[in-house]
Coordinates of C-alpha atoms in Angstrom, one line a residue:
M1 CA -12.1 5.6 -8.1
L2 CA -10.4 3.3 -10.4
L3 CA -12.5 1.4 -12.9
P4 CA -11.0 -1.5 -14.9
S5 CA -10.5 -1.1 -18.6
P6 CA -12.7 -3.1 -20.9
S7 CA -9.7 -4.9 -22.4
L8 CA -7.7 -6.2 -19.5
H9 CA -7.2 -9.9 -20.1
H10 CA -6.1 -10.4 -23.7
T11 CA -3.4 -12.9 -24.5
I12 CA 0.2 -11.8 -24.9
T13 CA 3.6 -13.3 -25.7
P14 CA 5.4 -13.3 -22.3
K15 CA 8.8 -11.8 -21.8
T16 CA 11.9 -13.9 -20.9
L17 CA 12.6 -13.8 -17.2
S18 CA 15.7 -14.8 -15.3
I19 CA 15.6 -16.1 -11.8
L20 CA 19.1 -16.2 -10.3
S21 CA 18.3 -17.2 -6.7
L22 CA 15.5 -19.1 -5.1
T23 CA 14.0 -18.4 -1.7
P24 CA 11.2 -19.8 0.4
L25 CA 8.9 -17.9 -2.0
S26 CA 6.9 -20.1 -4.3
I27 CA 8.6 -19.4 -7.6
P28 CA 7.8 -21.6 -10.6
H29 CA 10.4 -24.1 -11.8
K30 CA 10.3 -22.8 -15.3
T31 CA 9.8 -19.2 -16.2
R32 CA 8.3 -19.6 -19.6
N33 CA 7.4 -22.4 -22.0
P34 CA 9.6 -21.8 -25.1
N35 CA 6.8 -23.1 -27.3
P36 CA 3.7 -21.7 -25.6
K37 CA 0.4 -22.9 -26.7
P38 CA -1.1 -20.3 -28.9
H39 CA -4.0 -18.4 -27.4
K40 CA -6.8 -16.9 -29.4
P41 CA -7.1 -13.3 -28.1
K42 CA -10.1 -13.0 -25.8
I43 CA -11.9 -10.0 -24.4
H44 CA -13.3 -10.2 -20.9
P45 CA -15.0 -6.9 -20.2
I46 CA -15.8 -6.0 -16.7
T47 CA -18.6 -3.6 -16.4
C48 CA -19.0 -2.0 -13.0
T49 CA -21.6 0.6 -12.0
I50 CA -20.8 2.2 -8.7
T51 CA -23.1 4.3 -6.6
Q52 CA -21.6 6.0 -3.6
T53 CA -23.6 7.4 -0.7
H54 CA -22.8 8.6 2.8
Q55 CA -25.0 8.1 5.8
N56 CA -24.9 9.5 9.2
P57 CA -23.3 7.4 11.9
P58 CA -25.6 5.3 14.2
S59 CA -26.8 7.2 17.1
S60 CA -24.7 6.9 20.3
K61 CA -24.2 8.7 23.5
T62 CA -21.0 10.4 22.3
Q63 CA -20.8 12.0 18.9
L64 CA -17.5 13.4 17.5
P65 CA -17.6 16.8 15.8
P66 CA -17.8 16.7 12.1
K67 CA -14.5 16.4 10.2
P68 CA -13.5 18.5 7.2
S69 CA -14.3 16.8 3.9
P70 CA -11.2 15.1 2.6
D71 CA -9.5 15.9 -0.7
L72 CA -8.1 13.2 -3.0
N73 CA -4.5 13.9 -2.3
G74 CA -4.6 13.0 1.4
S75 CA -3.7 16.4 2.7
G76 CA -5.7 19.1 4.6
P77 CA -5.9 21.4 7.6
A78 CA -5.3 20.4 11.2
A79 CA -5.4 22.1 14.5
P80 CA -2.0 23.1 15.9
T81 CA -0.6 20.4 18.2
R82 CA 2.1 20.4 20.9
G83 CA 5.6 20.2 19.4
E84 CA 4.4 21.0 15.9
L85 CA 5.5 24.7 16.2
F86 CA 8.8 23.6 17.4
L87 CA 9.5 21.3 14.5
E88 CA 8.6 24.1 12.1
Q89 CA 10.9 26.5 14.0
Q90 CA 13.9 24.2 13.4
Q91 CA 13.5 24.7 9.6
Q92 CA 12.4 28.4 9.5
K93 CA 16.0 29.7 9.7
A94 CA 17.0 27.6 6.7
K95 CA 13.9 28.6 4.8
A96 CA 14.5 32.3 5.6
T97 CA 18.0 32.0 4.2
A98 CA 16.7 30.7 1.0
S99 CA 14.0 33.4 0.8
N100 CA 16.4 36.2 1.5
G101 CA 17.9 35.9 -1.9
T102 CA 14.8 36.7 -4.0
V103 CA 14.5 34.4 -6.9
G104 CA 13.5 36.2 -10.1
V105 CA 11.4 34.9 -12.9
G106 CA 14.4 34.2 -15.1
V107 CA 16.3 31.9 -12.6
D108 CA 16.8 28.5 -14.1
G109 CA 15.7 25.2 -12.5
E110 CA 19.2 24.2 -11.5
K111 CA 19.7 27.3 -9.4
M112 CA 16.4 26.7 -7.7
R113 CA 17.3 23.1 -7.1
R114 CA 20.6 24.0 -5.4
K115 CA 18.8 26.5 -3.1
V116 CA 16.2 24.0 -2.1
M117 CA 18.7 21.2 -1.6
K118 CA 20.9 23.4 0.5
M119 CA 17.9 24.2 2.7
V120 CA 17.0 20.5 3.1
K121 CA 20.5 19.4 3.9
S122 CA 21.1 22.2 6.4
V123 CA 18.7 20.6 8.9
I124 CA 20.5 17.9 10.9
G125 CA 18.1 15.2 12.0
C126 CA 18.0 11.9 13.8
Y127 CA 19.5 9.2 11.7
G128 CA 16.7 6.8 12.6
C129 CA 13.7 8.9 11.7
G130 CA 15.0 12.2 10.1
A131 CA 13.3 14.4 12.7
P132 CA 15.3 17.6 13.4
L133 CA 17.4 17.2 16.6
Q134 CA 16.2 19.3 19.6
T135 CA 16.8 19.4 23.3
T136 CA 13.7 21.0 24.7
E137 CA 10.6 18.9 24.1
S138 CA 11.3 15.4 25.6
D139 CA 8.0 14.0 24.2
A140 CA 8.6 15.3 20.7
P141 CA 10.5 13.4 17.9
G142 CA 14.2 14.3 17.6
Y143 CA 14.7 14.8 21.3
V144 CA 18.2 14.2 22.8
D145 CA 19.5 15.2 26.2
V146 CA 21.7 18.3 26.3
K147 CA 24.9 16.6 27.4
T148 CA 24.8 14.1 24.5
Y149 CA 24.0 16.8 22.0
E150 CA 26.8 19.0 23.1
L151 CA 29.3 16.1 23.2
K152 CA 28.3 15.0 19.6
K153 CA 28.4 18.6 18.4
K154 CA 31.9 19.1 19.7
H155 CA 33.2 16.1 17.8
H156 CA 31.1 16.8 14.7
Q157 CA 29.0 13.7 15.2
L158 CA 25.5 15.0 15.2
R159 CA 24.5 12.8 12.3
T160 CA 25.2 9.7 14.5
I161 CA 22.5 10.5 17.1
L162 CA 19.4 8.4 17.6
C163 CA 16.5 10.3 19.2
G164 CA 14.5 9.1 22.2
R165 CA 11.4 8.3 20.2
C166 CA 13.4 6.0 17.9
R167 CA 14.9 4.2 20.8
L168 CA 11.3 3.4 22.1
L169 CA 10.2 2.4 18.6
S170 CA 13.1 0.0 18.3
H171 CA 11.8 -1.8 21.4
G172 CA 8.3 -2.3 20.0
H173 CA 6.5 0.8 21.4
M174 CA 3.6 2.1 19.2
I175 CA 4.3 5.9 19.1
T176 CA 2.5 7.9 16.4
A177 CA 3.6 11.4 15.6
V178 CA 1.6 12.4 12.5
G179 CA -1.7 14.2 12.8
G180 CA -3.9 16.2 10.5
H181 CA -5.8 14.9 7.5
G182 CA -4.2 11.5 6.7
G183 CA -2.7 11.3 10.2
Y184 CA -3.5 8.8 12.9
P185 CA -6.0 9.4 15.7
G186 CA -5.0 8.5 19.2
G187 CA -1.6 9.2 20.6
K188 CA 0.4 12.4 20.4
Q189 CA 0.6 14.3 17.1
F190 CA 3.6 16.6 16.5
V191 CA 3.6 17.0 12.7
T192 CA 0.8 17.0 10.1
A193 CA 0.6 14.8 7.0
E194 CA 0.7 17.9 4.9
Q195 CA 4.0 19.1 6.4
L196 CA 5.5 15.7 5.6
R197 CA 4.4 16.0 2.0
D198 CA 6.0 19.5 1.8
K199 CA 9.4 17.9 2.7
L200 CA 9.2 16.1 -0.6
S201 CA 8.5 19.1 -2.7
H202 CA 12.1 19.7 -3.6
L203 CA 12.2 16.4 -5.7
C204 CA 10.5 18.1 -8.6
Y205 CA 13.4 20.7 -8.9
G206 CA 16.3 18.3 -9.4
K207 CA 17.5 15.4 -11.4
S208 CA 17.1 12.3 -9.2
L209 CA 16.4 8.6 -9.5
I210 CA 13.2 7.7 -7.8
I211 CA 12.7 4.2 -6.2
K212 CA 8.9 4.0 -5.7
L213 CA 7.7 1.3 -3.3
V214 CA 4.2 -0.2 -3.5
D215 CA 2.7 -2.8 -1.0
I216 CA 1.4 -5.8 -3.0
V217 CA -1.2 -6.5 -0.2
D218 CA -2.5 -2.9 -0.6
F219 CA -1.5 -2.4 -4.2
S220 CA -4.4 -0.1 -5.2
G221 CA -4.3 1.9 -2.0
S222 CA -0.5 2.5 -1.8
F223 CA 0.2 3.0 -5.5
L224 CA 0.4 6.9 -5.3
S225 CA -1.3 7.5 -8.7
H226 CA -0.4 11.2 -8.4
V227 CA 3.3 10.6 -7.7
R228 CA 4.2 12.7 -10.8
D229 CA 3.1 15.8 -8.8
L230 CA 6.0 15.1 -6.5
V231 CA 8.8 13.8 -8.7
A232 CA 8.0 15.6 -12.0
S233 CA 9.7 13.8 -15.0
N234 CA 12.4 12.0 -13.0
P235 CA 12.7 8.3 -13.9
I236 CA 11.1 5.7 -11.6
I237 CA 12.1 2.2 -10.6
L238 CA 8.9 0.6 -9.3
V239 CA 9.5 -1.8 -6.4
I240 CA 6.7 -4.1 -5.3
T241 CA 7.2 -5.1 -1.6
K242 CA 6.1 -8.0 0.6
V243 CA 5.6 -10.5 -2.2
D244 CA 6.5 -13.2 0.3
L245 CA 3.0 -12.6 1.8
L246 CA 1.2 -13.8 -1.4
P247 CA -0.6 -17.1 -1.1
K248 CA 1.3 -20.3 -1.6
G249 CA 1.7 -21.5 -5.2
T250 CA 1.5 -18.0 -6.7
D251 CA 3.3 -17.7 -10.1
L252 CA 5.4 -14.5 -9.8
N253 CA 5.5 -14.3 -13.6
C254 CA 1.8 -13.7 -13.7
I255 CA 2.0 -11.2 -10.9
G256 CA 4.8 -9.3 -12.7
D257 CA 2.7 -9.0 -15.9
W258 CA -0.4 -8.0 -13.9
V259 CA 1.6 -5.2 -12.1
V260 CA 3.0 -4.0 -15.4
E261 CA -0.5 -3.9 -17.0
A262 CA -1.7 -1.8 -14.1
T263 CA 1.3 0.5 -14.3
V264 CA 1.3 1.3 -18.0
K265 CA -2.2 2.8 -17.6
K266 CA -0.7 5.4 -15.2
R267 CA 1.6 6.9 -17.9
L268 CA 4.5 7.1 -15.5
N269 CA 8.2 7.2 -16.5
V270 CA 8.8 3.7 -15.1
L271 CA 12.1 2.0 -16.1
S272 CA 11.5 -1.4 -14.7
V273 CA 9.3 -3.3 -12.2
H274 CA 10.8 -5.5 -9.4
L275 CA 9.0 -8.0 -7.2
T276 CA 10.8 -8.0 -3.8
S277 CA 10.7 -9.2 -0.2
S278 CA 12.8 -7.4 2.3
K279 CA 12.4 -10.3 4.7
S280 CA 13.6 -13.0 2.4
A281 CA 15.8 -10.8 0.2
V282 CA 13.9 -11.8 -3.0
G283 CA 14.5 -9.3 -5.8
I284 CA 16.8 -7.1 -3.8
A285 CA 19.9 -7.9 -5.9
G286 CA 18.0 -7.0 -9.0
V287 CA 17.1 -3.6 -7.6
A288 CA 20.7 -2.9 -6.5
S289 CA 21.9 -3.8 -10.0
E290 CA 19.3 -1.5 -11.6
I291 CA 20.2 1.4 -9.3
Q292 CA 23.8 1.1 -10.2
K293 CA 22.9 1.0 -13.9
E294 CA 20.5 4.0 -13.9
K295 CA 21.9 6.2 -11.1
K296 CA 24.4 8.0 -13.3
G297 CA 25.7 10.2 -10.5
R298 CA 22.3 11.3 -9.4
D299 CA 20.9 11.1 -5.8
V300 CA 18.5 8.2 -5.2
Y301 CA 15.3 8.7 -3.3
I302 CA 13.2 6.0 -1.7
L303 CA 9.5 7.1 -2.0
G304 CA 6.2 5.5 -1.1
A305 CA 3.1 5.6 0.9
A306 CA 3.3 5.3 4.7
N307 CA 4.1 1.8 6.0
V308 CA 4.9 0.2 2.7
G309 CA 8.2 -1.0 4.0
K310 CA 10.7 1.7 2.9
S311 CA 13.0 1.4 5.9
A312 CA 13.0 -2.4 5.8
F313 CA 13.8 -2.2 2.1
I314 CA 16.7 0.2 2.6
N315 CA 18.2 -2.1 5.3
A316 CA 17.9 -5.1 2.9
L317 CA 19.4 -3.1 0.1
L318 CA 22.4 -2.0 2.1
T319 CA 22.9 -5.5 3.3
M320 CA 23.0 -6.7 -0.3
M321 CA 25.2 -3.9 -1.5
A322 CA 27.6 -4.3 1.4
K323 CA 28.7 -7.7 0.1
K324 CA 30.7 -6.0 -2.7
D325 CA 30.8 -2.3 -1.7
P326 CA 32.7 -1.0 1.3
V327 CA 30.9 2.3 1.2
A328 CA 27.5 0.5 1.7
L329 CA 29.1 -1.6 4.4
A330 CA 30.0 1.5 6.4
A331 CA 26.5 3.0 5.9
Q332 CA 25.0 0.0 7.6
K333 CA 26.1 1.3 11.0
Y334 CA 23.5 4.1 10.9
K335 CA 20.4 2.7 9.2
P336 CA 16.9 4.1 9.4
I337 CA 14.8 2.7 12.2
Q338 CA 12.2 0.0 11.4
S339 CA 8.8 0.0 13.0
A340 CA 5.2 -1.1 12.3
V341 CA 4.1 2.4 13.1
P342 CA 3.1 4.4 10.0
G343 CA 4.9 7.7 10.1
T344 CA 8.1 6.4 11.6
T345 CA 10.2 8.5 9.2
L346 CA 9.6 12.2 9.8
G347 CA 12.3 13.8 7.5
P348 CA 14.7 13.0 4.7
I349 CA 17.5 10.7 6.0
Q350 CA 20.8 11.0 4.1
I351 CA 22.7 7.7 3.7
K352 CA 26.2 7.6 2.2
A353 CA 25.7 4.4 0.2
F354 CA 27.5 5.4 -3.0
L355 CA 30.8 6.9 -4.0
S356 CA 28.9 9.5 -6.0
G357 CA 25.5 10.7 -5.1
K358 CA 23.5 9.9 -1.9
L359 CA 20.7 7.6 -0.9
Y360 CA 17.7 9.2 0.9
D361 CA 15.0 7.6 2.9
T362 CA 12.0 9.9 2.8
P363 CA 8.9 10.4 5.0
G364 CA 5.9 8.2 3.9
V365 CA 3.1 9.9 2.0
H366 CA 0.1 9.7 4.3
L367 CA -3.1 9.1 2.5
H368 CA -6.5 9.9 4.0
H369 CA -8.3 7.1 2.1
R370 CA -6.5 4.2 3.8
Q371 CA -7.9 2.3 6.8
A372 CA -4.9 3.3 8.9
A373 CA -6.0 6.9 8.8
V374 CA -9.3 6.2 10.6
V375 CA -8.4 3.5 13.2
N376 CA -6.9 4.3 16.6
A377 CA -3.1 4.1 16.9
E378 CA -3.4 1.1 19.2
D379 CA -5.2 -0.9 16.5
L380 CA -2.6 -0.2 13.7
P381 CA -0.7 -3.6 14.3
A382 CA -3.9 -5.5 13.4
L383 CA -3.9 -4.0 9.9
A384 CA -0.4 -5.4 9.1
P385 CA -0.3 -9.1 7.8
R386 CA 2.5 -10.9 9.5
N387 CA 2.3 -14.3 7.7
R388 CA 1.5 -15.6 4.2
L389 CA -2.0 -14.7 3.1
R390 CA -4.6 -17.4 3.1
G391 CA -7.8 -16.8 1.3
R392 CA -10.9 -17.1 3.4
P393 CA -13.8 -18.1 1.1
F394 CA -17.5 -17.6 1.6
P395 CA -19.1 -20.0 1.4
P396 CA -16.4 -22.6 2.0
S397 CA -15.5 -25.0 -0.8
N398 CA -16.8 -28.2 1.0
Q399 CA -20.3 -27.0 1.7
M400 CA -22.9 -24.4 0.7
T401 CA -23.4 -23.4 4.3
T402 CA -20.7 -23.0 6.9
S403 CA -20.5 -24.0 10.5
D404 CA -17.6 -21.7 11.4
E405 CA -17.9 -20.3 14.8
N406 CA -17.5 -16.8 13.5
V407 CA -20.4 -17.2 11.0
E408 CA -24.0 -16.6 12.1
S409 CA -26.8 -18.6 10.6
G410 CA -27.6 -16.9 7.3
S411 CA -26.9 -19.2 4.3
N412 CA -29.8 -20.5 2.3
S413 CA -30.5 -22.5 -0.8
H414 CA -29.7 -19.4 -2.9
G415 CA -26.1 -19.4 -1.8
L416 CA -25.0 -16.0 -0.4
N417 CA -28.0 -14.0 -1.5
G418 CA -29.4 -12.1 1.4
V419 CA -26.4 -12.2 3.7
S420 CA -23.9 -9.7 5.0
I421 CA -20.3 -10.4 5.7
F422 CA -18.4 -8.2 8.3
W423 CA -14.6 -7.9 8.0
G424 CA -13.8 -7.0 11.5
G425 CA -15.4 -3.7 12.3
L426 CA -13.9 -2.0 9.3
A427 CA -16.0 -3.2 6.4
R428 CA -19.3 -4.9 5.5
V429 CA -20.4 -6.5 2.3
D430 CA -24.1 -7.0 1.5
I431 CA -24.7 -9.7 -1.1
L432 CA -27.9 -8.7 -2.9
K433 CA -27.8 -10.8 -6.1
V434 CA -25.3 -13.5 -7.0
L435 CA -25.5 -17.0 -8.5
P436 CA -26.1 -20.0 -6.2
S437 CA -22.5 -21.1 -6.8
S438 CA -20.9 -17.7 -6.5
R439 CA -18.1 -17.2 -4.0
L440 CA -16.3 -14.3 -2.3
T441 CA -12.7 -14.9 -1.0
F442 CA -11.2 -12.4 1.5
Y443 CA -7.4 -11.7 1.5
G444 CA -6.0 -9.6 4.3
P445 CA -4.7 -9.6 7.8
N446 CA -5.7 -12.7 9.7
A447 CA -6.2 -10.7 12.9
L448 CA -9.5 -9.4 11.5
Q449 CA -12.3 -12.0 11.9
L450 CA -15.1 -12.6 9.4
H451 CA -18.7 -12.8 10.5
M452 CA -21.7 -13.6 8.3
V453 CA -25.3 -12.7 9.3
P454 CA -28.6 -12.2 7.4
T455 CA -28.7 -8.7 6.0
S456 CA -32.0 -8.1 7.8
R457 CA -30.0 -8.4 11.1
A458 CA -26.8 -6.7 10.0
D459 CA -27.4 -3.3 11.6
E460 CA -28.5 -4.8 14.9
F461 CA -25.5 -7.2 14.9
Y462 CA -23.1 -4.4 14.2
Q463 CA -24.4 -2.2 17.0
K464 CA -24.2 -5.0 19.5
E465 CA -20.8 -6.5 18.5
I466 CA -18.8 -3.5 17.5
G467 CA -15.7 -3.3 19.8
V468 CA -16.5 -6.9 21.1
S469 CA -16.3 -9.5 18.3
L470 CA -16.1 -6.9 15.5
T471 CA -12.7 -5.4 16.0
P472 CA -11.0 -3.0 15.4
P473 CA -12.1 -0.8 17.1
N474 CA -11.1 -2.6 20.3
G475 CA -13.1 -2.1 23.5
K476 CA -16.3 -0.3 24.2
K477 CA -14.5 3.0 24.8
Q478 CA -13.1 3.2 21.3
A479 CA -16.4 1.8 20.0
V480 CA -18.3 4.8 21.4
E481 CA -16.0 7.2 19.6
W482 CA -16.1 5.1 16.4
M483 CA -17.8 6.9 13.5
G484 CA -19.1 3.7 12.0
L485 CA -19.4 2.5 8.4
Q486 CA -20.8 5.7 6.9
S487 CA -19.9 5.2 3.2
K488 CA -21.9 2.8 1.1
R489 CA -20.8 1.7 -2.4
K490 CA -23.3 -0.1 -4.6
L491 CA -21.6 -2.4 -7.2
H492 CA -23.2 -3.9 -10.3
L493 CA -20.6 -6.3 -11.8
E494 CA -21.2 -7.8 -15.2
F495 CA -19.2 -10.9 -16.3
E496 CA -18.9 -12.8 -19.6
D497 CA -16.5 -15.6 -18.5
P498 CA -17.7 -17.7 -15.6
E499 CA -14.4 -19.7 -15.5
R500 CA -12.4 -16.8 -13.9
P501 CA -13.0 -14.2 -11.1
V502 CA -14.9 -11.2 -12.4
C503 CA -12.8 -8.7 -10.4
D504 CA -11.2 -7.8 -7.1
I505 CA -12.9 -5.4 -4.7
A506 CA -9.9 -3.7 -3.0
I507 CA -10.5 -1.8 0.3
S508 CA -7.7 0.7 0.7
G509 CA -5.4 -0.2 3.6
L510 CA -7.1 -3.5 4.4
G511 CA -6.9 -6.0 1.5
W512 CA -9.1 -7.3 -1.2
I513 CA -12.0 -9.6 -2.0
S514 CA -11.9 -11.9 -5.1
V515 CA -15.4 -12.3 -6.7
E516 CA -16.0 -15.5 -8.5
P517 CA -19.3 -15.6 -10.4
I518 CA -19.2 -19.5 -10.5
C519 CA -17.0 -21.5 -8.2
K520 CA -16.4 -25.1 -9.5
A521 CA -16.1 -26.4 -6.0
L522 CA -19.6 -25.2 -5.2
K523 CA -21.4 -26.6 -8.3
N524 CA -23.7 -29.4 -7.0
D525 CA -25.2 -30.4 -10.3
S526 CA -24.3 -30.8 -14.0
R527 CA -26.8 -28.2 -15.3
P528 CA -25.2 -25.7 -17.7
Q529 CA -24.1 -22.4 -16.0
P530 CA -24.8 -19.0 -17.6
Y531 CA -22.0 -17.5 -19.6
R532 CA -22.8 -14.0 -18.7
G533 CA -24.7 -12.3 -15.9
E534 CA -24.7 -9.6 -13.3
L535 CA -23.7 -9.6 -9.6
H536 CA -25.1 -6.9 -7.2
L537 CA -23.1 -6.1 -4.0
T538 CA -23.0 -3.2 -1.5
V539 CA -19.8 -2.4 0.3
H540 CA -19.9 -0.4 3.6
V541 CA -16.6 1.3 4.8
P542 CA -15.7 4.3 7.0
K543 CA -16.5 7.6 5.2
Q544 CA -13.1 8.5 3.8
V545 CA -11.9 5.0 3.0
E546 CA -11.7 4.3 -0.7
V547 CA -13.0 1.2 -2.5
F548 CA -11.3 0.1 -5.8
I549 CA -12.6 -2.2 -8.5
R550 CA -9.7 -3.8 -10.4
P551 CA -8.8 -6.8 -12.6
P552 CA -8.4 -9.9 -10.5
M553 CA -4.9 -10.6 -9.2
P554 CA -3.7 -14.0 -10.4
I555 CA -2.8 -15.5 -7.0
G556 CA -2.4 -19.2 -6.0
K557 CA -2.2 -22.2 -8.3
D558 CA -5.5 -21.4 -9.9
G559 CA -4.4 -17.9 -10.8
S560 CA -1.7 -19.2 -13.2
E561 CA -4.4 -21.3 -14.9
W562 CA -6.9 -18.7 -15.8
Y563 CA -4.6 -15.7 -16.3
E564 CA -4.0 -14.8 -19.9
Y565 CA -1.1 -12.7 -21.2
R566 CA -2.0 -9.9 -23.6
E567 CA -0.6 -9.8 -27.1
L568 CA 1.8 -6.8 -27.5
T569 CA 2.5 -4.6 -30.4
E570 CA 6.1 -4.0 -31.5
V571 CA 5.9 -0.5 -30.0
E572 CA 4.7 -1.9 -26.7
Q573 CA 7.5 -4.5 -26.7
E574 CA 10.0 -1.7 -26.9
T575 CA 8.5 0.8 -24.5
R576 CA 6.8 -1.4 -21.9
P577 CA 8.6 -1.7 -18.6
K578 CA 10.2 -5.1 -17.9
W579 CA 9.6 -6.9 -14.7
I580 CA 12.5 -8.6 -12.9
I581 CA 12.8 -11.2 -10.1
L582 CA 16.4 -11.8 -9.1

């Protein structure tokens, strides 16, 4: 679990930022004040004590068998599934060829890289998802009818085939294919999450340029902190996706600095940080320029957690490059398929986007600690925000109690003390001790409704409404199979600056909760407020889902007012990654 550093919000001298094009995104009119008001360095320590416990699921008529305990890397064993053996068989011949020539201890890394790359490139897959082409299993990924396969093979056009599964995905069908630990329950499962990770193992052998994508809505859950295990010392261009979903009025300069602060603590070889939106093309030109600058003849790999928007990013990148590059223009004809289904890409997809070197779309890294790994496949669309995020505060700004139809009677003169807030059926927050004017603001998919009830009635309310008003899971059938909110995290948050949020509580794969110790809009008297204190909360989530405590993200108009840039040393100014919005 990530704990914030005790020195996260010092003042700094911001870097110069150039904005070449404006989009519907809310970008500030001026990037920096040339004569900024000097700030006295401040320290805002966030002390968080977390206690994690697991409880048995509530009694029900149907109990699922116990699952194997998860590991931190999101991979693990899974029972063989239909089609899984076939997908492995497609690659066994290539692997056998590589293993026939026994590699001795003295073989250098370049020779190993060539053998592995030859093995990877020898498997011809669907250009939409990368699954190996096959003509026997009609339900499995990569299927194409025999006549089409033979015709394309005769004309040496196998790399122009789109499999049957991709055709269905392109028409909006939700077809999952990934099982195992980190996979998706419900639907057919033809390949495990661990097998997809193995398809990325060759990256550590060669010299490549890595484009690592992170979803800004699920920044903590999709960051891939252990990415170095996959890419070794290869340089990384960090691309933050979906910034068009941030609340209106957000200062992207603050977001860029906040991202860099979180990144430098990971000690990764990051060259630069880019804030992008594939939908509105914000930041795509800057990434294209940086790739051309840093590629130096190497292959370029797009890497990221499942469903962070890799295929959408590639399509936007090719569109941008095609304006000046005829090679990228030709590559647009056979682009990876886009889908809301996590696990759309099942194998490396080679794209001829450069004169020297190739561009590869890779399978998403499936993580067991995200909400998508525990909900049914039919509920996956509910986890994806479709519009700009709007914070949903509790209690609302205009009153200490709320009359929202989704909120049960539970507020009292002590603010939120003694109430529980349900975030759909996927999370619950018990408020044990806060100030009368404290406020919690939820940022995530609008499809998940919020319900507030007295903590004394929370268990009864959950048992009654799960699958009905608390969704996902949707419907009584899925509710019976649902394992419940088995993991309980007790949080003790200490604050020393009541004028700013104390922290964000990020729930992996769902969103985050901004915790304000004292909300100005809720203060109903002029009595002095405490300048330090402690808040006690308990967060309930499904057993394997992770909860992160992080510095508050400076979103909205208020974020740019309380966010403070940290002062940099000369060494940091030289080595710290720059952030770019173009």
